[in-house]
PDB file of C-alpha atoms in Angstrom:
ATOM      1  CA  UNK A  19      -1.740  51.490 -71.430  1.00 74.00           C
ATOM      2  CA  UNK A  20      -0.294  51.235 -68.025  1.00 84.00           C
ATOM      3  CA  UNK A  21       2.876  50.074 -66.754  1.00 85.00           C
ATOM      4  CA  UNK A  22       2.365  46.561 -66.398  1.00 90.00           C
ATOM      5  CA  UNK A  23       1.177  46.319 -70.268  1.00 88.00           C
ATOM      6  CA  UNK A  24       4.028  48.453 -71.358  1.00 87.00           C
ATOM      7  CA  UNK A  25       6.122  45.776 -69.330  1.00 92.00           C
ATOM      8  CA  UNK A  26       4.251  43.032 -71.260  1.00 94.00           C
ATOM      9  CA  UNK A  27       4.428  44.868 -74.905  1.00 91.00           C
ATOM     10  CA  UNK A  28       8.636  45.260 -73.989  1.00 91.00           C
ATOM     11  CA  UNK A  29       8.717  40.697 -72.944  1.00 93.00           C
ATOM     12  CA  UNK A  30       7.336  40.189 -76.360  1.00 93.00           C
ATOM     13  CA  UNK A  31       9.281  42.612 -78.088  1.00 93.00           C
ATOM     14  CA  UNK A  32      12.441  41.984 -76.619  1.00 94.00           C
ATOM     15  CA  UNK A  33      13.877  39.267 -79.002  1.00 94.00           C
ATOM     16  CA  UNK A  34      13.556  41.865 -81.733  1.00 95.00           C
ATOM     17  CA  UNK A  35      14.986  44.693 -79.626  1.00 96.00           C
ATOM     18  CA  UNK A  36      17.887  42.615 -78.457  1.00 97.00           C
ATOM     19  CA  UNK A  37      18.935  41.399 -81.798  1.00 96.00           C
ATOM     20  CA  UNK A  38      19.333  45.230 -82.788  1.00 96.00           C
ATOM     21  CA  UNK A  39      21.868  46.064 -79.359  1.00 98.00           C
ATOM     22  CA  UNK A  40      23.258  42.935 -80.536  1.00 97.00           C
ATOM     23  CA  UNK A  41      23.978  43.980 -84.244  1.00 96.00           C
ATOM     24  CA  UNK A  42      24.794  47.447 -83.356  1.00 98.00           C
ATOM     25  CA  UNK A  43      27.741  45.913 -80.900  1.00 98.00           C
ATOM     26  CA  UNK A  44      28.610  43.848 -83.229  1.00 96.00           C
ATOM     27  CA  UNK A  45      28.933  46.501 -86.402  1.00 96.00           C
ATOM     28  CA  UNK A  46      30.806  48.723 -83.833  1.00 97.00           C
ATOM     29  CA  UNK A  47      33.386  46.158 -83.116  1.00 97.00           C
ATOM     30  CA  UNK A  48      33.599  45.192 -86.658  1.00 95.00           C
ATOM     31  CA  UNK A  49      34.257  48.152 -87.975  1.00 95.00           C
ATOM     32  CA  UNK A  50      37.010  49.389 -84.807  1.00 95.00           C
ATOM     33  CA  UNK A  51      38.505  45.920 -86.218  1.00 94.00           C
ATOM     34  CA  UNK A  52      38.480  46.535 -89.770  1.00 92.00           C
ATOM     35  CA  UNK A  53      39.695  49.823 -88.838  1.00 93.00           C
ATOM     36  CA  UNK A  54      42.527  48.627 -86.977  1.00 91.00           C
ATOM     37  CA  UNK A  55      43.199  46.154 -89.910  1.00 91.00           C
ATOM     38  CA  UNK A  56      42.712  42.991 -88.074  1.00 89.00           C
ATOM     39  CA  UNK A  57      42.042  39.942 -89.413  1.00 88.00           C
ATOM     40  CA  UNK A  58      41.512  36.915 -87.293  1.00 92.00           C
ATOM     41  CA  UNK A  59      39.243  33.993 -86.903  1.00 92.00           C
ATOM     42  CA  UNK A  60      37.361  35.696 -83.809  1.00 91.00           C
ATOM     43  CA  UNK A  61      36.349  38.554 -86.315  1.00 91.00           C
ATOM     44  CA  UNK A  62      35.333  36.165 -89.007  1.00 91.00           C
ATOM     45  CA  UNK A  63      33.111  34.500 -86.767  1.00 90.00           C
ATOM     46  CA  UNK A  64      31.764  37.856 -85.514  1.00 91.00           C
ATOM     47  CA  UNK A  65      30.956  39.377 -89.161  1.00 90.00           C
ATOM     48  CA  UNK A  66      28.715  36.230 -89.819  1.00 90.00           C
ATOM     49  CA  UNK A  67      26.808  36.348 -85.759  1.00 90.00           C
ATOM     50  CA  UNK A  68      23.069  36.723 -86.758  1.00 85.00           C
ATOM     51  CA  UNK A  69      23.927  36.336 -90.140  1.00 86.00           C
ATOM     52  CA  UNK A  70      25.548  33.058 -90.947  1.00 85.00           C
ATOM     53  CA  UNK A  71      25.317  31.526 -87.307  1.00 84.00           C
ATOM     54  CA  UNK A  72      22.316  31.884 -84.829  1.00 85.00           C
ATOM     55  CA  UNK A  73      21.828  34.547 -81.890  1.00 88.00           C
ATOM     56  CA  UNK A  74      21.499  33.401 -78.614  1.00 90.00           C
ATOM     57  CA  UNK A  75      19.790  36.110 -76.851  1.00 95.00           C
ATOM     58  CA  UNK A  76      18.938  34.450 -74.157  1.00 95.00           C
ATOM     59  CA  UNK A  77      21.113  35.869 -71.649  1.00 96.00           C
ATOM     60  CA  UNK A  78      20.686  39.133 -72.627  1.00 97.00           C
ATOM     61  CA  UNK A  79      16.834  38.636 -71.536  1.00 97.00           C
ATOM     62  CA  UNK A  80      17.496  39.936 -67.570  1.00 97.00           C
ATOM     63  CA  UNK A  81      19.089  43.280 -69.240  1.00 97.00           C
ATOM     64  CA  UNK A  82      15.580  43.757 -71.489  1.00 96.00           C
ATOM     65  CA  UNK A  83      13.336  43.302 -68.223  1.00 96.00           C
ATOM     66  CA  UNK A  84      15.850  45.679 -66.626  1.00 96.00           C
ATOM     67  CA  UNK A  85      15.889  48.223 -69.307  1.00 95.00           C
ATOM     68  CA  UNK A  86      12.230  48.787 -69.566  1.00 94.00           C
ATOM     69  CA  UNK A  87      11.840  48.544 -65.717  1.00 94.00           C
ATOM     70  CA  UNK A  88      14.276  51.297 -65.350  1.00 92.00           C
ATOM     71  CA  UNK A  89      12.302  52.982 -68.139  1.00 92.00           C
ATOM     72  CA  UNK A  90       9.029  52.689 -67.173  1.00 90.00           C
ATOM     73  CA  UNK A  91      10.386  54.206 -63.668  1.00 89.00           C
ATOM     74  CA  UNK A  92      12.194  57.400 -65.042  1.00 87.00           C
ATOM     75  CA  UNK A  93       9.516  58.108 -67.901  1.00 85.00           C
ATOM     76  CA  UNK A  94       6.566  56.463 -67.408  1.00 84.00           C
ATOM     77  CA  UNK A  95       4.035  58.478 -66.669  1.00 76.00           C
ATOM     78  CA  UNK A  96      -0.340  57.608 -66.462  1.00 71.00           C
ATOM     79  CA  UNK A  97      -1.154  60.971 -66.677  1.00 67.00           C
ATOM     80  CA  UNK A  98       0.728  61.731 -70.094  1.00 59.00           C
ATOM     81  CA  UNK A  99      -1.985  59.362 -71.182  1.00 54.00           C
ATOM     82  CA  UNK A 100      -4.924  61.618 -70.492  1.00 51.00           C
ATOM     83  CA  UNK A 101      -3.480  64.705 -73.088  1.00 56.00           C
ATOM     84  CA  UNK A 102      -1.538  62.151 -75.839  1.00 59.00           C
ATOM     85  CA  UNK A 103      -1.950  60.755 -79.427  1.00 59.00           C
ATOM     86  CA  UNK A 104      -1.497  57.944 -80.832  1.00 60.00           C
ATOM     87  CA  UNK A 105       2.294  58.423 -81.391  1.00 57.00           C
ATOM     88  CA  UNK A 106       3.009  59.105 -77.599  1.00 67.00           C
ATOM     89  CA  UNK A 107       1.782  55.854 -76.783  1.00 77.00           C
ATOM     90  CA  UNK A 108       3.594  54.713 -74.402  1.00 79.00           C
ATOM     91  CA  UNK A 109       4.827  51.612 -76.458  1.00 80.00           C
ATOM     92  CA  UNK A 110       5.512  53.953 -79.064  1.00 87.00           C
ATOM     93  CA  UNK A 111       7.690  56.160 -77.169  1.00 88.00           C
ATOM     94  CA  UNK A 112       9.531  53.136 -75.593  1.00 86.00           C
ATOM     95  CA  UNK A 113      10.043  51.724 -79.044  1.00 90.00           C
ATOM     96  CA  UNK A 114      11.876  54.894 -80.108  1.00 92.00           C
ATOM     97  CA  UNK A 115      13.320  55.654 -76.764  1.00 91.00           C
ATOM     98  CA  UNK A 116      15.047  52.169 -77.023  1.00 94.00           C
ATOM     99  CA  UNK A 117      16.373  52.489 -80.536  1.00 94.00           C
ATOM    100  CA  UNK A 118      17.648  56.140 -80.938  1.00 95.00           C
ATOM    101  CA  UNK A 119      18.844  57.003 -77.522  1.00 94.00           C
ATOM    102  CA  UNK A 120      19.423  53.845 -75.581  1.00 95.00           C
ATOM    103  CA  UNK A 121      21.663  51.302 -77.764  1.00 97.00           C
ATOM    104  CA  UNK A 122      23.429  54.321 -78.977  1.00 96.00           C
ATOM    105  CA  UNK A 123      24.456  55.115 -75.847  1.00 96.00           C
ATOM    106  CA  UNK A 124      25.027  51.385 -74.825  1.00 97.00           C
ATOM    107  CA  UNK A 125      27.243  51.322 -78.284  1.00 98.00           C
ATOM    108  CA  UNK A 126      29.112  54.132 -77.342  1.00 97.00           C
ATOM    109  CA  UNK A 127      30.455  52.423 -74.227  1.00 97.00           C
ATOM    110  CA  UNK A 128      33.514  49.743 -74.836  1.00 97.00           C
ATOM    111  CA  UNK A 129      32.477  47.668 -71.837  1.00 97.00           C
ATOM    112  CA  UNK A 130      29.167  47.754 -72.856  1.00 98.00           C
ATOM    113  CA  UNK A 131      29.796  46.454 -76.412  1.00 98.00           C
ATOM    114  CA  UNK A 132      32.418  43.807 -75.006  1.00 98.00           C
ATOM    115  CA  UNK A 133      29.687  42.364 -72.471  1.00 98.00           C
ATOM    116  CA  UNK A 134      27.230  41.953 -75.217  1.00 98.00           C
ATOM    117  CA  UNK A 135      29.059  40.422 -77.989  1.00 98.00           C
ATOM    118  CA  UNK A 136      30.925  38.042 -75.306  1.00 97.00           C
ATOM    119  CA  UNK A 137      27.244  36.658 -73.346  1.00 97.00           C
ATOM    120  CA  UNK A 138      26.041  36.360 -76.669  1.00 96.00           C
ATOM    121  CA  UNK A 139      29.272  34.107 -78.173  1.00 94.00           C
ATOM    122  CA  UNK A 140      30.415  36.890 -79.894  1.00 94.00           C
ATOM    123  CA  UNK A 141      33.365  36.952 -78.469  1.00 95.00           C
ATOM    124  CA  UNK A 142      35.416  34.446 -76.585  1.00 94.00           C
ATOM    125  CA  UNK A 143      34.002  34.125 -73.027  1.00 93.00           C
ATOM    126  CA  UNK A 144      34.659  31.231 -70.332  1.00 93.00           C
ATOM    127  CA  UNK A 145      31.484  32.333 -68.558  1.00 95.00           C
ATOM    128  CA  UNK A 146      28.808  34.405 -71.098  1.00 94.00           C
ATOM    129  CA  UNK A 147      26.755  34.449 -68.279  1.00 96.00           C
ATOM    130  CA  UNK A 148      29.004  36.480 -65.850  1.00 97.00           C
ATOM    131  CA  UNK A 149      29.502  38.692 -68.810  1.00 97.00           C
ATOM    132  CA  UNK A 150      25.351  39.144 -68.638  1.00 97.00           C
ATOM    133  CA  UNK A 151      25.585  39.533 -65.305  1.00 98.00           C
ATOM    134  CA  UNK A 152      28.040  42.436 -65.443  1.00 98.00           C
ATOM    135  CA  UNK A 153      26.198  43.900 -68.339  1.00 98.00           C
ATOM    136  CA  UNK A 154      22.779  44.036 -65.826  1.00 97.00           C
ATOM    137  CA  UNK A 155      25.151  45.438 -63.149  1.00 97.00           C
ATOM    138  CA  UNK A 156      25.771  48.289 -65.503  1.00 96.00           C
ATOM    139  CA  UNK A 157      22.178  49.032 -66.602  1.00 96.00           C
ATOM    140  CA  UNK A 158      21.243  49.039 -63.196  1.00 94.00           C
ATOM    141  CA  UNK A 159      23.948  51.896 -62.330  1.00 93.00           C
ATOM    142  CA  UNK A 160      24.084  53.797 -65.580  1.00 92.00           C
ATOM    143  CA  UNK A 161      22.218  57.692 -66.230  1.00 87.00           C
ATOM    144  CA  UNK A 162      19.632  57.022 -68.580  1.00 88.00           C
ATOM    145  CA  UNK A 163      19.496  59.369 -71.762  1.00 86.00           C
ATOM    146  CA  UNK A 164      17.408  62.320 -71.099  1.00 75.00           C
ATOM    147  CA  UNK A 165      17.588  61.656 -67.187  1.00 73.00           C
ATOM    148  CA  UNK A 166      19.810  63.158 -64.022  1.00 66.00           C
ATOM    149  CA  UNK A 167      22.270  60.933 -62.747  1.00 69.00           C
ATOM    150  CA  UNK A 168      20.878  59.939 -59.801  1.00 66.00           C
ATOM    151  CA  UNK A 169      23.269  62.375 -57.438  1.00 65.00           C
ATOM    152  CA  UNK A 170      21.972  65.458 -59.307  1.00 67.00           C
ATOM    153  CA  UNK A 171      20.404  67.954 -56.790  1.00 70.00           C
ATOM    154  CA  UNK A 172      16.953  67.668 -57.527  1.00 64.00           C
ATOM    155  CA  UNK A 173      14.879  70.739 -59.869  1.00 58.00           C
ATOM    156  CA  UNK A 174      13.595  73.156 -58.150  1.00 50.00           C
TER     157      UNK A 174
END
């Protein structure tokens, strides 16, 4: 699989990936709520997003492209290909890459969680779309799990 196919597998997957950041925000804010004993209409509506009302995901689609871009340029590698089996594929790896180091670190992140719930209409939001925006902005300057941050002197 090369990069452009792993690009490819990540478009058609990313409805399904997104609703997971999505309901991992969402449980995360939820819970800080429940834990702070608050009980308004904004958290009603939240318990029931993806559940009793509809996901709009689609402004969350420029962070997917830009998650598996940034990805595919920090891990993906065509020689890997040449010694691996069938569970280091590299849609495989992606796939778990996404869901057990990514969103948890994404979750773990206030702003993060905010962005997502409000571009989705999780939250109140005049403009979901600037909160998408600043979401990408973030993704674009963030460390990756299992990377250097990008001013790291480089290995020796």
């Amino acid at each position: 699989m090369n990069a452009d196919s792993l690009r490819q597998v990540c478009r058609e997957h990313a409805s399904a990936s997104l609703n997971s950041l999505v309901m991992a925000c969402r449980r995360r804010f939820v819970e800080a709520a429940r834990l702070m004993e608050w009980d308004t209409p904004v958290l009603t509506h939240l318990s029931g997003l993806g559940i009793c009302t509809p996901l709009e995901l689609w402004p969350l689609f420029p962070a997917s492209s830009l998650m598996c871009d940034r990805y595919i340029e920090a891990f993906y590698s065509p020689q890997r290909l040449l010694i691996s089996g069938p569970a280091d594929e590299p849609d495989q790896k992606w796939w778990r890459y996404f869901h057990y180091q990514l969103v948890p670190g994404l979750v773990a992140n206030d702003d993060v969680v905010r962005n997502v719930l409000r571009a989705v209409g999780g939250l109140p939001c005049g403009n979901p779309q600037e909160a998408a925006r600043v979401l990408c902005h973030h993704l674009s300057e963030m460390t990756l799990p299992d990377s250097l941050p990008c001013w790291a002197p480089a290995a020796a």
